[in-house]
């Protein structure tokens, strides 16, 4: 939910590279080229170890492709990086990429996603004197004679010739580079001949809207890192490499009014397993309510959120969430928030995780059964709470009768010409198949989520984070037994 959709179209950037092998890696749009990289920050919240997050990269790429929608079906997504500023995971590679590329690097994202913290870690400090002079001289020597002549003319005549009838004072402008072509001189004349308040901003004049860059130093002042939204009030430009490039930290894009300092997850949460039986609901801080709608089915919930979870009856949960019932539970919602509670929709657990959740039954070192042969199916999904975290929901259901394939349907509905009785019988068979198909569509476990204004929640394919770093059940054979009572006092009384 932190992804900004259609970023390339809104900023008029070059589209993402497609999977076509002839697709160009660089495209110029309106005289400039820009590469968009997707950086997943705070990866230490996903798993306790770096190797475990490495194995999650295919999953993260698929989730990003789902979030991009139809535009992400045919793109390569080879520019996805997963970093952790807190533990230093993969930040060195991002820093080297920023240094090698040069130019302007923009950090665009929503609030509280870790942009300022990442800015401080990946900024190439102490490299303002490490410019390769030989490489710059060789690049400058490859320019043609015409460009050299034009550059010499610009240096020899740095002044702009203005009309004699201009009745205003012109201050020297050091930031303008004067060229000898007609279009550049025309733009300069128009820029200088108009007052600064009336100068129209063009699409290429992006620097006019930015504050001036800081004086380049080896170790500049970094942006303030805070969990409060709006700490970065204006763009921050810090150059590096002796003019080789600059890194720009932009203010975060607002996403919802659930942003609160107490709701920000600062460290990884190791949740406990909560069992939701029929007629019960899961409350998260008295603000979010998850109610299963599939009858006679038990749900397991693993809340990866910095909120206090509580399982209670649905009737009590409704009273606590709306503020009509007094409770001793910690509730972070305001008193007026109870009137804004609405249903965010009914969601299906439509992802099959039987192979991951079956334990030794599907383990290659144990029974080695295939998941299709088991008499049950385990469905799961991750319920997202914007700016807070996610809740992993799991439900096990008995495997229903499989719907016949398309080939079997064609064979069963085929009837020879002139056989009326068989045609009537086949009609009943097709009706049975249609009812079986409807049962197949609705066989997924469902749940309903209630939140303020019915917003700020979504659902995604499960990450199985509980299997990566959740609390493991210790078998009874390995549990520490209660020590024997000391007999020293008993022996003392005997004597």
C-alpha angles and dihedrals in degrees: 000000000000092000117110105220123220093013093153093053095045093050094038092240129155112276122254117275112266127223091256108117090224093054113124118244093211128038130181116223116185092345098310139084127216132180119210117210123187110222118190106205131200093030090163086079091064101058137356096239133051094229090056091054089049089060089051094063095095089050093048091049091052092049090050090050090052091049092052090058121199092349091061098054096085103031126105100226092200090144098070115124128182114203140169118207092188096058099023096243111169093338092121091060091051091049092052091048091053091049096047095046098045121180122091119333115197123198109209123177147112125284121287096015093119103260097141092044091050090046091059093049101044099039108113100238123189095019103104091111098042097089114138101237094185091055092051092049093050091049091049092049092058093065115109125249094255093059090046091053093048091049091051091051091051092052094047094048108036095156126094117229110229132189115272093231095064108123100193135085119253119208119208112268111207097176096064119092110210120216131191096233120105096239094054093048090048091053091048092050091050092046095050097039093059129067115258093246093056099046108120114229115232127204092256094051094085094137091066090068094049126082117246117279121254123255107273114251134162093249110022128185109278125217120271114266113216138147091225112101116242097032090129097060098172138015115285118211120194119174125210141183099039093295095326093124148319138232118224123201112201128198115265120264112244114244111170144340093251088088107121131150092239092054097057113106106227098172135020115283119222102202131199124236114262120197116213111198125193110291094025135103137199118238121199111200090326088285107086123042124194114194122181113226099189107097123231094013130118119221128201118211129195109186113204092187134109089240130104109254121210131180116210140141116299092242093055092043091056091051093049094047095048093044095242094116127059115230140171092222118112106262119185096186120102122242092252092052092077092073092056097054110122138158116274091198142272114289130197127223093223102156118098113224098164094123093053096041102040093083117199093000092075098023113120089222095053132029094342095207121163116244091236092062095057117100092229139053126215115212125191144172139173117242108211124212110196113247093355113067141263141283120221111217122194130182131176120213133179112257111257127216110286119247113243117254125252092262091053091049092054092050094048094048095047114107129175118247113269097021103117096168093055090048091056091048092049090053090060091048091052090051090053090050091050091052090048089052091052089050089051092053094052099038094100117101112253135203136183124226125206120198139152108299088350091277142105095061134097139159134237140173111289121266094197090226091162090065091051101053112348126129108285121220110243112220118236092247090062099038116111108252124223110271120245118263115260113255095198095100092045092053091047091056091051092059 
